[in-house]
Amino acid sequence: MKNIVLFGPPGAGKGTQAEVLKDKYNLVHISTGDVFRFNMKNETELGLLAKSYIDNGNLVPDAVTIDMLEAEVDKNPGAQGFIFDGFPRTESQAAALDAFLAKKGATINGMIALEVAEDILVTRLLERGKVSGRADDQDESKIRNRFNEYNTKTAIVKDYYEKQDKYYGVNGVGSISDITTLISTVVDSL
Ligand code: AMP
């Protein structure tokens, strides 16, 4: 199994790259943001619970997110590996993921982080908001709050994987295909 955490701040390009990489490496792509949005659209109990957090740019509580992630993994028993996109976003999520995979005799092979400066990201997200219809992409104060959540709760997850010698930073500014090439070099080495 090859399990990759695709990491980076909102708007860094994780979802775009994951879509390319899942086909290239035959991995299952799990985006916790996409799963939440699917549940919100279908007004499930989980979606209704998550909505107020997401619309305001806050993180959904760990317990809810971890349960959901584990259920998504368990839906794919034959997978050759996973690309985790948008998860883990806190240190306790990272620890929960390690424990969960360990029970299956699996591990995270590497965290690949897309590095992009914050001013570029705000512009990208506001542009995306014009077509994505996402409430959290359309309002600069909500975008700023997502960065605040990232800087205060998520950025430290880098240290968690660095301590395990599993952190790989990649320049996330450039063409989609150039960035895929950079990421692929790392994936091939794992
Ligand atoms: P994303 O599509 O990854 O930008 O996620 C959109 C929103 O979903 C985030 O701003 C959070 O509110 C929520 N979310 C997604 N993944 C997580 C996670 N791992 N932990 C907590 N909240 C999350």
Short mmCIF file of N, CA, C and O and ligand atoms in Angstrom, two decimals, residues 9-11 14 31-34 36-37 40 50 53-62 65-66 68 85-90 93 125 128 134 136-137 146 149 154, ligand 1:
data_model
loop_
_atom_site.label_atom_id
_atom_site.label_comp_id
_atom_site.label_asym_id
_atom_site.label_seq_id
_atom_site.Cartn_x
_atom_site.Cartn_y
_atom_site.Cartn_z
N PRO A 9 -2.05 24.80 2.57
CA PRO A 9 -3.14 25.69 2.97
C PRO A 9 -4.28 25.68 1.96
O PRO A 9 -4.12 25.17 0.85
N PRO A 10 -5.44 26.25 2.33
CA PRO A 10 -6.56 26.32 1.40
C PRO A 10 -6.13 26.99 0.10
O PRO A 10 -5.44 28.01 0.12
N GLY A 11 -6.51 26.37 -1.03
CA GLY A 11 -6.19 26.97 -2.33
C GLY A 11 -4.83 26.57 -2.88
O GLY A 11 -4.44 27.01 -3.96
N LYS A 14 -4.34 21.13 -3.72
CA LYS A 14 -4.36 19.72 -3.29
C LYS A 14 -5.38 18.91 -4.09
O LYS A 14 -5.07 17.82 -4.58
N SER A 31 -11.09 13.27 -0.13
CA SER A 31 -11.06 14.68 0.27
C SER A 31 -12.13 14.86 1.34
O SER A 31 -13.32 14.72 1.06
N THR A 32 -11.71 15.17 2.55
CA THR A 32 -12.71 15.34 3.62
C THR A 32 -13.62 16.52 3.31
O THR A 32 -14.82 16.48 3.60
N GLY A 33 -13.07 17.57 2.68
CA GLY A 33 -13.91 18.72 2.29
C GLY A 33 -15.00 18.28 1.32
O GLY A 33 -16.17 18.66 1.46
N ASP A 34 -14.63 17.46 0.32
CA ASP A 34 -15.62 16.98 -0.66
C ASP A 34 -16.69 16.12 0.03
O ASP A 34 -17.87 16.21 -0.30
N PHE A 36 -17.67 16.28 3.14
CA PHE A 36 -18.56 17.19 3.89
C PHE A 36 -19.52 17.90 2.95
O PHE A 36 -20.72 17.99 3.23
N ARG A 37 -19.00 18.41 1.82
CA ARG A 37 -19.88 19.14 0.90
C ARG A 37 -20.96 18.24 0.31
O ARG A 37 -22.11 18.65 0.16
N MET A 40 -23.52 17.98 2.95
CA MET A 40 -24.29 19.22 3.09
C MET A 40 -25.34 19.33 1.99
O MET A 40 -26.49 19.68 2.23
N ALA A 50 -22.05 19.78 10.07
CA ALA A 50 -20.79 20.38 9.61
C ALA A 50 -20.99 21.78 9.01
O ALA A 50 -20.07 22.60 9.02
N TYR A 53 -19.87 25.16 10.69
CA TYR A 53 -18.40 25.27 10.80
C TYR A 53 -17.81 25.64 9.44
O TYR A 53 -17.01 26.56 9.31
N ILE A 54 -18.22 24.87 8.43
CA ILE A 54 -17.61 25.02 7.10
C ILE A 54 -17.93 26.38 6.50
O ILE A 54 -17.04 27.07 5.99
N ASP A 55 -19.20 26.79 6.58
CA ASP A 55 -19.59 28.06 5.95
C ASP A 55 -18.84 29.23 6.57
O ASP A 55 -18.64 30.26 5.94
N ASN A 56 -18.44 29.10 7.82
CA ASN A 56 -17.71 30.19 8.47
C ASN A 56 -16.20 30.03 8.40
O ASN A 56 -15.46 30.84 8.94
N GLY A 57 -15.76 28.94 7.77
CA GLY A 57 -14.31 28.75 7.62
C GLY A 57 -13.64 28.16 8.85
O GLY A 57 -12.43 28.24 8.99
N ASN A 58 -14.44 27.57 9.74
CA ASN A 58 -13.86 26.91 10.92
C ASN A 58 -13.68 25.42 10.65
O ASN A 58 -14.41 24.83 9.85
N LEU A 59 -12.76 24.81 11.38
CA LEU A 59 -12.60 23.35 11.27
C LEU A 59 -13.78 22.65 11.92
O LEU A 59 -14.29 23.09 12.95
N VAL A 60 -14.19 21.54 11.33
CA VAL A 60 -15.22 20.68 11.93
C VAL A 60 -14.54 19.93 13.09
O VAL A 60 -13.34 19.60 12.99
N PRO A 61 -15.26 19.68 14.20
CA PRO A 61 -14.60 19.01 15.34
C PRO A 61 -13.93 17.68 14.95
O PRO A 61 -14.41 16.95 14.09
N ASP A 62 -12.83 17.41 15.66
CA ASP A 62 -12.01 16.22 15.34
C ASP A 62 -12.80 14.92 15.36
O ASP A 62 -12.66 14.10 14.46
N THR A 65 -14.87 14.40 12.32
CA THR A 65 -14.07 14.28 11.10
C THR A 65 -13.33 12.94 11.06
O THR A 65 -13.26 12.28 10.01
N ILE A 66 -12.81 12.53 12.19
CA ILE A 66 -12.05 11.26 12.24
C ILE A 66 -12.99 10.08 11.95
O ILE A 66 -12.65 9.20 11.15
N MET A 68 -15.69 10.08 10.25
CA MET A 68 -16.06 10.12 8.84
C MET A 68 -14.93 9.59 7.95
O MET A 68 -15.16 8.79 7.04
N ASP A 85 -6.56 14.07 1.23
CA ASP A 85 -6.55 15.47 0.79
C ASP A 85 -7.39 16.27 1.79
O ASP A 85 -8.59 16.07 1.87
N GLY A 86 -6.72 17.12 2.55
CA GLY A 86 -7.46 17.91 3.55
C GLY A 86 -7.58 17.19 4.89
O GLY A 86 -8.32 17.64 5.77
N PHE A 87 -6.89 16.13 5.05
CA PHE A 87 -6.87 15.36 6.30
C PHE A 87 -5.49 14.71 6.43
O PHE A 87 -5.00 14.15 5.43
N PRO A 88 -4.83 14.72 7.55
CA PRO A 88 -5.23 15.33 8.83
C PRO A 88 -4.96 16.84 8.85
O PRO A 88 -4.02 17.32 8.25
N ARG A 89 -5.81 17.53 9.59
CA ARG A 89 -5.69 18.98 9.73
C ARG A 89 -5.39 19.39 11.16
O ARG A 89 -5.28 20.59 11.44
N THR A 90 -5.30 18.45 12.07
CA THR A 90 -4.87 18.74 13.45
C THR A 90 -3.95 17.60 13.87
O THR A 90 -3.95 16.52 13.26
N GLN A 93 -5.87 14.48 14.71
CA GLN A 93 -6.28 13.73 13.52
C GLN A 93 -5.11 12.92 12.97
O GLN A 93 -5.28 11.77 12.53
N LEU A 125 -8.40 31.78 -4.29
CA LEU A 125 -9.66 31.34 -3.67
C LEU A 125 -10.82 32.24 -4.09
O LEU A 125 -11.92 31.76 -4.36
N ARG A 128 -11.74 31.17 -7.48
CA ARG A 128 -12.46 29.90 -7.44
C ARG A 128 -13.89 30.12 -6.95
O ARG A 128 -14.81 29.46 -7.41
N ARG A 134 -18.95 27.96 -3.52
CA ARG A 134 -18.69 27.68 -2.11
C ARG A 134 -18.76 28.95 -1.28
O ARG A 134 -18.04 29.92 -1.55
N ASP A 136 -17.60 29.47 1.52
CA ASP A 136 -16.33 29.76 2.20
C ASP A 136 -15.25 30.26 1.25
O ASP A 136 -14.16 30.60 1.69
N ASP A 137 -15.53 30.31 -0.06
CA ASP A 137 -14.56 30.85 -1.03
C ASP A 137 -14.90 32.29 -1.43
O ASP A 137 -14.14 32.92 -2.15
N ARG A 146 -10.09 30.87 7.44
CA ARG A 146 -9.55 29.54 7.09
C ARG A 146 -8.02 29.54 7.23
O ARG A 146 -7.44 28.56 7.69
N GLU A 149 -7.25 29.32 10.91
CA GLU A 149 -7.38 27.93 11.36
C GLU A 149 -6.16 27.12 10.91
O GLU A 149 -5.60 26.32 11.67
N THR A 154 -3.37 23.68 11.94
CA THR A 154 -2.99 22.70 10.92
C THR A 154 -1.49 22.72 10.60
O THR A 154 -0.89 21.66 10.40
P1 AMP B 1 -11.42 21.86 1.95
O1 AMP B 1 -12.31 21.46 0.82
O2 AMP B 1 -10.34 20.86 2.22
O3 AMP B 1 -10.89 23.27 1.81
O4 AMP B 1 -12.32 21.87 3.27
C1 AMP B 1 -13.44 22.76 3.38
C2 AMP B 1 -13.85 22.86 4.84
O5 AMP B 1 -14.26 21.56 5.32
C3 AMP B 1 -12.78 23.30 5.80
O6 AMP B 1 -12.63 24.72 5.85
C4 AMP B 1 -13.31 22.74 7.11
O7 AMP B 1 -14.38 23.50 7.59
C5 AMP B 1 -13.88 21.40 6.68
N1 AMP B 1 -12.87 20.32 6.76
C6 AMP B 1 -12.34 19.62 5.72
N2 AMP B 1 -11.44 18.73 6.16
C7 AMP B 1 -11.38 18.87 7.51
C8 AMP B 1 -10.60 18.27 8.53
N3 AMP B 1 -9.69 17.33 8.26
N4 AMP B 1 -10.81 18.68 9.81
C9 AMP B 1 -11.74 19.62 10.10
N5 AMP B 1 -12.47 20.26 9.19
C10 AMP B 1 -12.30 19.89 7.89
#
